[in-house]
Structure formats: C-alpha cells, structure tokens
Amino acid sequence: MPSTSSRRRGPAASQHRPRRPIGRGFSTAPPAPARPVQAPFAAVFGLLVAAENAYLGWLLWDADPGWGWYLVLPVVLAGAAVAGAVLVHRGRALGSRVSGSAVLAAACVLPMVGLIGLALFFAALGGGQAAWWALLLVVGPVGGLVLALQRPVRQWSAARPARSGGRGR
C-alpha cells in the first residue's frame, strides 16, 4: 500500500524551473511620473482666467441683455480655460497630439492681449482707474501662461504615445 506521506522527491523527479540571470533583476513597470509643483498652480490660474472671461462676458451681456454673437468669444475662451486647467491638473492631453499645457496657454494668450489692449485704450481716453483695473486683470492670463509654458508642466501634460496591447519581450 502506497504511503500518503509527503516525501521529498529526488533530483530526477524535480521540475525544471528556469533561473534568472544574475544582475538582471525583475522586470517592473516604470514608476508613474510625479505631478510637478507648478501644475496645480497653473490649474488655479486657468480657473482664474475662466472666471475673468466669464466676468467680461457678463459685462458684455449686462450692457445689452440677450444672446448676441459677441458673447461667443468669452464663453468659448472660458470653456477652453477650464478644459486646459483640468487637463493640466490631471496630466492629460487633448487627443493624441495637443498637450493640456498647450490648451491652457492658448486659452490665456487671447485674454491677455485683449486686456492689454483694453488697458491701453482706457489710458488713451484718460480713464486712469479703468486702465489700472484692466492691468490688474492681466495678472490671471500672464500667470497661467507663464506656468503652463514651464518645462515640468509641459512634460506632465504632454501627449504620450499609446502603449501597445502586447507584452514586452
């Protein structure tokens, strides 16, 4: 009668396990990139730009209540600023080619140019206080633009190539 006790098998009966070469280590996935310190600040400035665009849109709407063609630009710019802020904060890209920092930078450029032009216009008319308020509003787009164009933020929200579905060799 065969014994049911567990005995150690001899070397001939042992299964062959492949050994890893010394010095190669284990294959692991690369560590996830860490969010740079500037990314949340860029997202906050992007939300500030969106709020400024919404405020300027409200000023245009308040002068003539109703939906006119002139309200499209502030609404689109506010939406682009919010989208850029979310993309930068999450470290994502828009599609496969446009980085989140590029969306945020593009959403900051036009309001910055418009506010500088408005400040110059008010200064030429002699409205000193209005010119200073317009220059104060430029802080949001300038801050968003400067932070969105820094190298760590651009790398964090850059479009990454799609990974293949198969395993590496």
GROMACS .gro file of N, CA and C in nm:
model
  507
    1MET      N    1   0.085  -0.116   0.000
    1MET     CA    2   0.000   0.000   0.000
    1MET      C    3   0.090   0.123   0.000
    2PRO      N    4   0.064   0.215  -0.094
    2PRO     CA    5   0.149   0.333  -0.101
    2PRO      C    6   0.124   0.427   0.016
    3SER      N    7   0.226   0.486   0.059
    3SER     CA    8   0.217   0.578   0.170
    3SER      C    9   0.165   0.714   0.121
    4THR      N   10   0.083   0.780   0.200
    4THR     CA   11   0.031   0.912   0.165
    4THR      C   12   0.113   1.024   0.225
    5SER      N   13   0.220   0.990   0.290
    5SER     CA   14   0.303   1.094   0.349
    5SER      C   15   0.379   1.167   0.239
    6SER      N   16   0.411   1.287   0.268
    6SER     CA   17   0.483   1.366   0.167
    6SER      C   18   0.631   1.338   0.181
    7ARG      N   19   0.687   1.290   0.075
    7ARG     CA   20   0.830   1.264   0.073
    7ARG      C   21   0.897   1.359  -0.023
    8ARG      N   22   1.020   1.383   0.000
    8ARG     CA   23   1.097   1.468  -0.090
    8ARG      C   24   1.136   1.387  -0.211
    9ARG      N   25   1.111   1.446  -0.324
    9ARG     CA   26   1.144   1.377  -0.447
    9ARG      C   27   1.292   1.391  -0.477
   10GLY      N   28   1.341   1.303  -0.551
   10GLY     CA   29   1.481   1.305  -0.589
   10GLY      C   30   1.507   1.410  -0.697
   11PRO      N   31   1.632   1.436  -0.731
   11PRO     CA   32   1.665   1.538  -0.830
   11PRO      C   33   1.612   1.504  -0.969
   12ALA      N   34   1.598   1.379  -1.000
   12ALA     CA   35   1.549   1.343  -1.133
   12ALA      C   36   1.402   1.374  -1.147
   13ALA      N   37   1.328   1.368  -1.039
   13ALA     CA   38   1.184   1.388  -1.046
   13ALA      C   39   1.145   1.534  -1.027
   14SER      N   40   1.240   1.618  -0.989
   14SER     CA   41   1.204   1.759  -0.965
   14SER      C   42   1.175   1.830  -1.097
   15GLN      N   43   1.087   1.927  -1.089
   15GLN     CA   44   1.052   2.003  -1.209
   15GLN      C   45   1.161   2.106  -1.237
   16HIS      N   46   1.180   2.135  -1.363
   16HIS     CA   47   1.284   2.229  -1.403
   16HIS      C   48   1.226   2.370  -1.399
   17ARG      N   49   1.287   2.457  -1.318
   17ARG     CA   50   1.247   2.597  -1.314
   17ARG      C   51   1.358   2.679  -1.375
   18PRO      N   52   1.323   2.766  -1.468
   18PRO     CA   53   1.429   2.849  -1.526
   18PRO      C   54   1.480   2.949  -1.423
   19ARG      N   55   1.608   2.971  -1.427
   19ARG     CA   56   1.668   3.067  -1.334
   19ARG      C   57   1.693   3.198  -1.406
   20ARG      N   58   1.677   3.307  -1.331
   20ARG     CA   59   1.703   3.439  -1.387
   20ARG      C   60   1.852   3.465  -1.383
   21PRO      N   61   1.906   3.522  -1.488
   21PRO     CA   62   2.049   3.557  -1.485
   21PRO      C   63   2.077   3.657  -1.374
   22ILE      N   64   2.191   3.645  -1.315
   22ILE     CA   65   2.229   3.734  -1.206
   22ILE      C   66   2.251   3.874  -1.261
   23GLY      N   67   2.202   3.973  -1.188
   23GLY     CA   68   2.225   4.111  -1.225
   23GLY      C   69   2.116   4.171  -1.314
   24ARG      N   70   2.023   4.094  -1.358
   24ARG     CA   71   1.920   4.149  -1.445
   24ARG      C   72   1.801   4.201  -1.366
   25GLY      N   73   1.778   4.149  -1.250
   25GLY     CA   74   1.668   4.197  -1.167
   25GLY      C   75   1.533   4.157  -1.222
   26PHE      N   76   1.432   4.207  -1.161
   26PHE     CA   77   1.296   4.179  -1.205
   26PHE      C   78   1.251   4.287  -1.301
   27SER      N   79   1.172   4.247  -1.395
   27SER     CA   80   1.120   4.347  -1.489
   27SER      C   81   0.996   4.411  -1.426
   28THR      N   82   1.003   4.541  -1.405
   28THR     CA   83   0.891   4.614  -1.346
   28THR      C   84   0.854   4.729  -1.437
   29ALA      N   85   0.734   4.774  -1.418
   29ALA     CA   86   0.688   4.889  -1.495
   29ALA      C   87   0.760   5.014  -1.444
   30PRO      N   88   0.784   5.110  -1.532
   30PRO     CA   89   0.848   5.233  -1.485
   30PRO      C   90   0.756   5.305  -1.387
   31PRO      N   91   0.813   5.375  -1.291
   31PRO     CA   92   0.728   5.443  -1.192
   31PRO      C   93   0.644   5.551  -1.258
   32ALA      N   94   0.525   5.571  -1.203
   32ALA     CA   95   0.437   5.675  -1.255
   32ALA      C   96   0.501   5.811  -1.232
   33PRO      N   97   0.492   5.900  -1.331
   33PRO     CA   98   0.554   6.032  -1.312
   33PRO      C   99   0.482   6.110  -1.201
   34ALA      N  100   0.558   6.182  -1.126
   34ALA     CA  101   0.501   6.261  -1.017
   34ALA      C  102   0.457   6.397  -1.070
   35ARG      N  103   0.344   6.445  -1.018
   35ARG     CA  104   0.293   6.575  -1.060
   35ARG      C  105   0.387   6.685  -1.013
   36PRO      N  106   0.428   6.774  -1.103
   36PRO     CA  107   0.516   6.883  -1.060
   36PRO      C  108   0.441   6.983  -0.973
   37VAL      N  109   0.515   7.056  -0.894
   37VAL     CA  110   0.455   7.152  -0.802
   37VAL      C  111   0.380   7.262  -0.878
   38GLN      N  112   0.426   7.297  -0.997
   38GLN     CA  113   0.367   7.407  -1.073
   38GLN      C  114   0.231   7.371  -1.132
   39ALA      N  115   0.201   7.243  -1.149
   39ALA     CA  116   0.078   7.202  -1.219
   39ALA      C  117  -0.049   7.248  -1.146
   40PRO      N  118  -0.063   7.229  -1.015
   40PRO     CA  119  -0.186   7.279  -0.951
   40PRO      C  120  -0.199   7.431  -0.957
   41PHE      N  121  -0.086   7.501  -0.950
   41PHE     CA  122  -0.092   7.646  -0.959
   41PHE      C  123  -0.133   7.691  -1.099
   42ALA      N  124  -0.084   7.620  -1.201
   42ALA     CA  125  -0.125   7.650  -1.338
   42ALA      C  126  -0.275   7.625  -1.355
   43ALA      N  127  -0.325   7.519  -1.292
   43ALA     CA  128  -0.469   7.490  -1.300
   43ALA      C  129  -0.551   7.599  -1.230
   44VAL      N  130  -0.502   7.648  -1.117
   44VAL     CA  131  -0.574   7.755  -1.046
   44VAL      C  132  -0.575   7.882  -1.130
   45PHE      N  133  -0.462   7.915  -1.191
   45PHE     CA  134  -0.459   8.033  -1.278
   45PHE      C  135  -0.549   8.014  -1.400
   46GLY      N  136  -0.558   7.891  -1.450
   46GLY     CA  137  -0.651   7.864  -1.560
   46GLY      C  138  -0.795   7.887  -1.519
   47LEU      N  139  -0.830   7.847  -1.398
   47LEU     CA  140  -0.966   7.873  -1.348
   47LEU      C  141  -0.988   8.022  -1.326
   48LEU      N  142  -0.884   8.093  -1.284
   48LEU     CA  143  -0.894   8.239  -1.270
   48LEU      C  144  -0.919   8.305  -1.405
   49VAL      N  145  -0.850   8.258  -1.509
   49VAL     CA  146  -0.872   8.311  -1.644
   49VAL      C  147  -1.015   8.282  -1.688
   50ALA      N  148  -1.066   8.164  -1.658
   50ALA     CA  149  -1.204   8.131  -1.693
   50ALA      C  150  -1.302   8.223  -1.621
   51ALA      N  151  -1.275   8.252  -1.494
   51ALA     CA  152  -1.362   8.343  -1.419
   51ALA      C  153  -1.356   8.485  -1.477
   52GLU      N  154  -1.237   8.529  -1.516
   52GLU     CA  155  -1.225   8.662  -1.577
   52GLU      C  156  -1.299   8.667  -1.711
   53ASN      N  157  -1.288   8.561  -1.791
   53ASN     CA  158  -1.361   8.558  -1.917
   53ASN      C  159  -1.512   8.559  -1.894
   54ALA      N  160  -1.557   8.485  -1.793
   54ALA     CA  161  -1.699   8.484  -1.761
   54ALA      C  162  -1.744   8.623  -1.715
   55TYR      N  163  -1.660   8.690  -1.636
   55TYR     CA  164  -1.694   8.825  -1.589
   55TYR      C  165  -1.701   8.924  -1.706
   56LEU      N  166  -1.604   8.916  -1.796
   56LEU     CA  167  -1.608   9.006  -1.913
   56LEU      C  168  -1.728   8.974  -2.001
   57GLY      N  169  -1.763   8.848  -2.013
   57GLY     CA  170  -1.884   8.811  -2.087
   57GLY      C  171  -2.009   8.865  -2.019
   58TRP      N  172  -2.011   8.860  -1.886
   58TRP     CA  173  -2.126   8.913  -1.814
   58TRP      C  174  -2.136   9.065  -1.833
   59LEU      N  175  -2.020   9.134  -1.834
   59LEU     CA  176  -2.022   9.278  -1.860
   59LEU      C  177  -2.078   9.309  -1.998
   60LEU      N  178  -2.040   9.230  -2.097
   60LEU     CA  179  -2.095   9.250  -2.231
   60LEU      C  180  -2.245   9.221  -2.235
   61TRP      N  181  -2.287   9.116  -2.166
   61TRP     CA  182  -2.429   9.079  -2.164
   61TRP      C  183  -2.510   9.184  -2.087
   62ASP      N  184  -2.453   9.238  -1.980
   62ASP     CA  185  -2.524   9.336  -1.898
   62ASP      C  186  -2.549   9.465  -1.975
   63ALA      N  187  -2.460   9.501  -2.066
   63ALA     CA  188  -2.479   9.623  -2.145
   63ALA      C  189  -2.597   9.608  -2.241
   64ASP      N  190  -2.617   9.487  -2.294
   64ASP     CA  191  -2.726   9.460  -2.387
   64ASP      C  192  -2.778   9.319  -2.358
   65PRO      N  193  -2.877   9.307  -2.265
   65PRO     CA  194  -2.925   9.173  -2.229
   65PRO      C  195  -2.979   9.099  -2.352
   66GLY      N  196  -2.938   8.977  -2.365
   66GLY     CA  197  -2.974   8.893  -2.478
   66GLY      C  198  -2.850   8.827  -2.532
   67TRP      N  199  -2.872   8.721  -2.606
   67TRP     CA  200  -2.759   8.646  -2.660
   67TRP      C  201  -2.722   8.699  -2.797
   68GLY      N  202  -2.608   8.764  -2.804
   68GLY     CA  203  -2.557   8.817  -2.929
   68GLY      C  204  -2.433   8.742  -2.971
   69TRP      N  205  -2.388   8.768  -3.091
   69TRP     CA  206  -2.270   8.700  -3.144
   69TRP      C  207  -2.145   8.735  -3.066
   70TYR      N  208  -2.143   8.852  -3.003
   70TYR     CA  209  -2.026   8.899  -2.929
   70TYR      C  210  -2.004   8.823  -2.799
   71LEU      N  211  -2.101   8.743  -2.755
   71LEU     CA  212  -2.084   8.664  -2.632
   71LEU      C  213  -2.019   8.528  -2.658
   72VAL      N  214  -2.004   8.493  -2.784
   72VAL     CA  215  -1.948   8.362  -2.816
   72VAL      C  216  -1.801   8.353  -2.774
   73LEU      N  217  -1.724   8.456  -2.801
   73LEU     CA  218  -1.581   8.452  -2.770
   73LEU      C  219  -1.553   8.437  -2.620
   74PRO      N  220  -1.615   8.515  -2.530
   74PRO     CA  221  -1.587   8.493  -2.388
   74PRO      C  222  -1.631   8.354  -2.339
   75VAL      N  223  -1.740   8.302  -2.391
   75VAL     CA  224  -1.787   8.170  -2.349
   75VAL      C  225  -1.690   8.062  -2.397
   76VAL      N  226  -1.645   8.071  -2.521
   76VAL     CA  227  -1.550   7.973  -2.574
   76VAL      C  228  -1.417   7.980  -2.500
   77LEU      N  229  -1.369   8.102  -2.474
   77LEU     CA  230  -1.243   8.116  -2.402
   77LEU      C  231  -1.253   8.066  -2.258
   78ALA      N  232  -1.367   8.090  -2.193
   78ALA     CA  233  -1.385   8.039  -2.057
   78ALA      C  234  -1.387   7.885  -2.058
   79GLY      N  235  -1.455   7.827  -2.155
   79GLY     CA  236  -1.457   7.681  -2.165
   79GLY      C  237  -1.320   7.622  -2.194
   80ALA      N  238  -1.244   7.689  -2.280
   80ALA     CA  239  -1.109   7.642  -2.311
   80ALA      C  240  -1.017   7.654  -2.189
   81ALA      N  241  -1.035   7.760  -2.112
   81ALA     CA  242  -0.951   7.777  -1.992
   81ALA      C  243  -0.983   7.670  -1.888
   82VAL      N  244  -1.111   7.638  -1.871
   82VAL     CA  245  -1.149   7.532  -1.777
   82VAL      C  246  -1.094   7.398  -1.825
   83ALA      N  247  -1.109   7.370  -1.955
   83ALA     CA  248  -1.058   7.244  -2.010
   83ALA      C  249  -0.906   7.235  -1.994
   84GLY      N  250  -0.835   7.343  -2.022
   84GLY     CA  251  -0.690   7.343  -2.005
   84GLY      C  252  -0.649   7.324  -1.860
   85ALA      N  253  -0.723   7.386  -1.768
   85ALA     CA  254  -0.692   7.371  -1.625
   85ALA      C  255  -0.711   7.226  -1.580
   86VAL      N  256  -0.819   7.165  -1.624
   86VAL     CA  257  -0.844   7.025  -1.586
   86VAL      C  258  -0.740   6.933  -1.648
   87LEU      N  259  -0.705   6.955  -1.774
   87LEU     CA  260  -0.606   6.871  -1.839
   87LEU      C  261  -0.469   6.884  -1.773
   88VAL      N  262  -0.430   7.004  -1.737
   88VAL     CA  263  -0.300   7.023  -1.672
   88VAL      C  264  -0.300   6.961  -1.533
   89HIS      N  265  -0.408   6.977  -1.460
   89HIS     CA  266  -0.413   6.922  -1.325
   89HIS      C  267  -0.407   6.769  -1.327
   90ARG      N  268  -0.474   6.707  -1.425
   90ARG     CA  269  -0.476   6.562  -1.434
   90ARG      C  270  -0.358   6.505  -1.511
   91GLY      N  271  -0.281   6.590  -1.579
   91GLY     CA  272  -0.166   6.542  -1.654
   91GLY      C  273  -0.206   6.472  -1.783
   92ARG      N  274  -0.307   6.522  -1.848
   92ARG     CA  275  -0.359   6.459  -1.970
   92ARG      C  276  -0.336   6.549  -2.090
   93ALA      N  277  -0.361   6.491  -2.206
   93ALA     CA  278  -0.352   6.565  -2.331
   93ALA      C  279  -0.489   6.562  -2.398
   94LEU      N  280  -0.510   6.655  -2.486
   94LEU     CA  281  -0.633   6.661  -2.563
   94LEU      C  282  -0.610   6.583  -2.692
   95GLY      N  283  -0.659   6.463  -2.698
   95GLY     CA  284  -0.633   6.379  -2.813
   95GLY      C  285  -0.494   6.320  -2.805
   96SER      N  286  -0.435   6.296  -2.919
   96SER     CA  287  -0.303   6.235  -2.920
   96SER      C  288  -0.193   6.333  -2.958
   97ARG      N  289  -0.229   6.457  -2.989
   97ARG     CA  290  -0.127   6.550  -3.036
   97ARG      C  291  -0.116   6.679  -2.956
   98VAL      N  292  -0.223   6.722  -2.890
   98VAL     CA  293  -0.224   6.852  -2.823
   98VAL      C  294  -0.215   6.831  -2.672
   99SER      N  295  -0.112   6.887  -2.612
   99SER     CA  296  -0.095   6.871  -2.467
   99SER      C  297  -0.190   6.963  -2.392
  100GLY      N  298  -0.214   6.929  -2.267
  100GLY     CA  299  -0.300   7.011  -2.184
  100GLY      C  300  -0.243   7.149  -2.158
  101SER      N  301  -0.110   7.157  -2.148
  101SER     CA  302  -0.049   7.288  -2.126
  101SER      C  303  -0.063   7.377  -2.249
  102ALA      N  304  -0.067   7.319  -2.369
  102ALA     CA  305  -0.089   7.399  -2.490
  102ALA      C  306  -0.231   7.454  -2.494
  103VAL      N  307  -0.327   7.376  -2.447
  103VAL     CA  308  -0.466   7.424  -2.441
  103VAL      C  309  -0.475   7.540  -2.342
  104LEU      N  310  -0.412   7.525  -2.227
  104LEU     CA  311  -0.417   7.631  -2.126
  104LEU      C  312  -0.344   7.756  -2.175
  105ALA      N  313  -0.230   7.739  -2.239
  105ALA     CA  314  -0.155   7.855  -2.291
  105ALA      C  315  -0.235   7.928  -2.398
  106ALA      N  316  -0.299   7.853  -2.487
  106ALA     CA  317  -0.380   7.917  -2.592
  106ALA      C  318  -0.500   7.989  -2.532
  107ALA      N  319  -0.556   7.934  -2.425
  107ALA     CA  320  -0.671   7.998  -2.360
  107ALA      C  321  -0.629   8.122  -2.282
  108CYS      N  322  -0.500   8.138  -2.253
  108CYS     CA  323  -0.452   8.255  -2.179
  108CYS      C  324  -0.402   8.367  -2.269
  109VAL      N  325  -0.360   8.334  -2.390
  109VAL     CA  326  -0.298   8.435  -2.477
  109VAL      C  327  -0.399   8.541  -2.521
  110LEU      N  328  -0.513   8.500  -2.574
  110LEU     CA  329  -0.609   8.598  -2.626
  110LEU      C  330  -0.666   8.690  -2.518
  111PRO      N  331  -0.705   8.640  -2.400
  111PRO     CA  332  -0.747   8.734  -2.295
  111PRO      C  333  -0.636   8.830  -2.252
  112MET      N  334  -0.511   8.782  -2.250
  112MET     CA  335  -0.401   8.870  -2.212
  112MET      C  336  -0.385   8.983  -2.313
  113VAL      N  337  -0.385   8.949  -2.441
  113VAL     CA  338  -0.371   9.052  -2.544
  113VAL      C  339  -0.490   9.147  -2.540
  114GLY      N  340  -0.610   9.093  -2.523
  114GLY     CA  341  -0.729   9.178  -2.517
  114GLY      C  342  -0.729   9.272  -2.398
  115LEU      N  343  -0.686   9.223  -2.281
  115LEU     CA  344  -0.682   9.309  -2.163
  115LEU      C  345  -0.574   9.415  -2.172
  116ILE      N  346  -0.461   9.382  -2.231
  116ILE     CA  347  -0.357   9.484  -2.251
  116ILE      C  348  -0.406   9.590  -2.348
  117GLY      N  349  -0.473   9.547  -2.455
  117GLY     CA  350  -0.531   9.644  -2.549
  117GLY      C  351  -0.637   9.730  -2.485
  118LEU      N  352  -0.719   9.669  -2.398
  118LEU     CA  353  -0.822   9.746  -2.328
  118LEU      C  354  -0.759   9.847  -2.232
  119ALA      N  355  -0.653   9.807  -2.164
  119ALA     CA  356  -0.583   9.899  -2.074
  119ALA      C  357  -0.523  10.017  -2.151
  120LEU      N  358  -0.464   9.987  -2.266
  120LEU     CA  359  -0.409  10.095  -2.348
  120LEU      C  360  -0.519  10.187  -2.400
  121PHE      N  361  -0.632  10.129  -2.437
  121PHE     CA  362  -0.746  10.209  -2.484
  121PHE      C  363  -0.798  10.301  -2.374
  122PHE      N  364  -0.815  10.247  -2.253
  122PHE     CA  365  -0.861  10.330  -2.143
  122PHE      C  366  -0.759  10.437  -2.106
  123ALA      N  367  -0.631  10.403  -2.113
  123ALA     CA  368  -0.527  10.501  -2.083
  123ALA      C  369  -0.527  10.613  -2.187
  124ALA      N  370  -0.553  10.580  -2.312
  124ALA     CA  371  -0.558  10.683  -2.417
  124ALA      C  372  -0.679  10.774  -2.400
  125LEU      N  373  -0.787  10.719  -2.346
  125LEU     CA  374  -0.906  10.801  -2.322
  125LEU      C  375  -0.896  10.884  -2.196
  126GLY      N  376  -0.797  10.856  -2.114
  126GLY     CA  377  -0.781  10.932  -1.990
  126GLY      C  378  -0.850  10.869  -1.872
  127GLY      N  379  -0.896  10.747  -1.885
  127GLY     CA  380  -0.961  10.677  -1.773
  127GLY      C  381  -0.858  10.600  -1.695
  128GLY      N  382  -0.788  10.668  -1.607
  128GLY     CA  383  -0.677  10.608  -1.534
  128GLY      C  384  -0.718  10.491  -1.447
  129GLN      N  385  -0.830  10.504  -1.374
  129GLN     CA  386  -0.872  10.396  -1.284
  129GLN      C  387  -0.914  10.273  -1.364
  130ALA      N  388  -0.983  10.291  -1.474
  130ALA     CA  389  -1.025  10.178  -1.556
  130ALA      C  390  -0.903  10.109  -1.619
  131ALA      N  391  -0.803  10.187  -1.657
  131ALA     CA  392  -0.681  10.128  -1.714
  131ALA      C  393  -0.608  10.043  -1.610
  132TRP      N  394  -0.605  10.092  -1.485
  132TRP     CA  395  -0.538  10.014  -1.380
  132TRP      C  396  -0.614   9.886  -1.350
  133TRP      N  397  -0.747   9.892  -1.351
  133TRP     CA  398  -0.826   9.770  -1.328
  133TRP      C  399  -0.804   9.669  -1.440
  134ALA      N  400  -0.794   9.716  -1.564
  134ALA     CA  401  -0.767   9.626  -1.676
  134ALA      C  402  -0.628   9.564  -1.663
  135LEU      N  403  -0.531   9.642  -1.618
  135LEU     CA  404  -0.397   9.587  -1.598
  135LEU      C  405  -0.394   9.488  -1.482
  136LEU      N  406  -0.476   9.511  -1.381
  136LEU     CA  407  -0.484   9.416  -1.270
  136LEU      C  408  -0.541   9.282  -1.318
  137LEU      N  409  -0.636   9.286  -1.410
  137LEU     CA  410  -0.694   9.163  -1.463
  137LEU      C  411  -0.596   9.085  -1.550
  138VAL      N  412  -0.490   9.148  -1.597
  138VAL     CA  413  -0.391   9.079  -1.679
  138VAL      C  414  -0.311   8.978  -1.597
  139VAL      N  415  -0.311   8.990  -1.465
  139VAL     CA  416  -0.233   8.901  -1.380
  139VAL      C  417  -0.276   8.755  -1.401
  140GLY      N  418  -0.404   8.728  -1.416
  140GLY     CA  419  -0.452   8.591  -1.436
  140GLY      C  420  -0.398   8.527  -1.562
  141PRO      N  421  -0.418   8.588  -1.680
  141PRO     CA  422  -0.365   8.527  -1.801
  141PRO      C  423  -0.212   8.517  -1.805
  142VAL      N  424  -0.143   8.618  -1.752
  142VAL     CA  425   0.004   8.612  -1.751
  142VAL      C  426   0.052   8.498  -1.661
  143GLY      N  427  -0.006   8.486  -1.544
  143GLY     CA  428   0.032   8.376  -1.453
  143GLY      C  429   0.002   8.240  -1.514
  144GLY      N  430  -0.115   8.226  -1.576
  144GLY     CA  431  -0.148   8.099  -1.640
  144GLY      C  432  -0.056   8.066  -1.755
  145LEU      N  433  -0.021   8.167  -1.833
  145LEU     CA  434   0.068   8.146  -1.947
  145LEU      C  435   0.208   8.109  -1.902
  146VAL      N  436   0.260   8.179  -1.803
  146VAL     CA  437   0.396   8.152  -1.755
  146VAL      C  438   0.405   8.011  -1.696
  147LEU      N  439   0.306   7.974  -1.616
  147LEU     CA  440   0.310   7.841  -1.553
  147LEU      C  441   0.285   7.730  -1.653
  148ALA      N  442   0.198   7.753  -1.750
  148ALA     CA  443   0.167   7.648  -1.848
  148ALA      C  444   0.285   7.621  -1.940
  149LEU      N  445   0.371   7.719  -1.961
  149LEU     CA  446   0.483   7.702  -2.053
  149LEU      C  447   0.612   7.654  -1.986
  150GLN      N  448   0.608   7.628  -1.856
  150GLN     CA  449   0.728   7.577  -1.790
  150GLN      C  450   0.748   7.429  -1.825
  151ARG      N  451   0.874   7.389  -1.834
  151ARG     CA  452   0.909   7.255  -1.879
  151ARG      C  453   0.842   7.143  -1.796
  152PRO      N  454   0.842   7.147  -1.662
  152PRO     CA  455   0.778   7.037  -1.589
  152PRO      C  456   0.629   7.023  -1.619
  153VAL      N  457   0.560   7.136  -1.636
  153VAL     CA  458   0.417   7.130  -1.666
  153VAL      C  459   0.395   7.079  -1.807
  154ARG      N  460   0.478   7.122  -1.901
  154ARG     CA  461   0.465   7.073  -2.039
  154ARG      C  462   0.490   6.924  -2.046
  155GLN      N  463   0.590   6.874  -1.974
  155GLN     CA  464   0.618   6.731  -1.974
  155GLN      C  465   0.509   6.652  -1.903
  156TRP      N  466   0.453   6.709  -1.797
  156TRP     CA  467   0.349   6.641  -1.720
  156TRP      C  468   0.223   6.622  -1.803
  157SER      N  469   0.188   6.722  -1.882
  157SER     CA  470   0.063   6.714  -1.957
  157SER      C  471   0.085   6.689  -2.106
  158ALA      N  472   0.202   6.637  -2.141
  158ALA     CA  473   0.233   6.613  -2.283
  158ALA      C  474   0.157   6.492  -2.335
  159ALA      N  475   0.135   6.492  -2.465
  159ALA     CA  476   0.072   6.377  -2.531
  159ALA      C  477   0.173   6.263  -2.532
  160ARG      N  478   0.134   6.151  -2.475
  160ARG     CA  479   0.222   6.035  -2.469
  160ARG      C  480   0.180   5.936  -2.577
  161PRO      N  481   0.277   5.866  -2.636
  161PRO     CA  482   0.239   5.766  -2.736
  161PRO      C  483   0.161   5.652  -2.670
  162ALA      N  484   0.067   5.598  -2.745
  162ALA     CA  485  -0.016   5.490  -2.693
  162ALA      C  486   0.069   5.365  -2.673
  163ARG      N  487   0.043   5.296  -2.564
  163ARG     CA  488   0.115   5.173  -2.537
  163ARG      C  489   0.054   5.060  -2.617
  164SER      N  490   0.139   4.967  -2.657
  164SER     CA  491   0.087   4.852  -2.731
  164SER      C  492   0.017   4.756  -2.636
  165GLY      N  493  -0.077   4.682  -2.688
  165GLY     CA  494  -0.154   4.591  -2.605
  165GLY      C  495  -0.076   4.468  -2.565
  166GLY      N  496   0.026   4.430  -2.643
  166GLY     CA  497   0.103   4.309  -2.612
  166GLY      C  498   0.207   4.334  -2.506
  167ARG      N  499   0.262   4.224  -2.458
  167ARG     CA  500   0.367   4.235  -2.357
  167ARG      C  501   0.501   4.259  -2.422
  168GLY      N  502   0.587   4.325  -2.350
  168GLY     CA  503   0.722   4.347  -2.398
  168GLY      C  504   0.803   4.219  -2.394
  169ARG      N  505   0.914   4.216  -2.466
  169ARG     CA  506   0.997   4.095  -2.468
  169ARG      C  507   1.106   4.103  -2.369
   0.00000   0.00000   0.00000
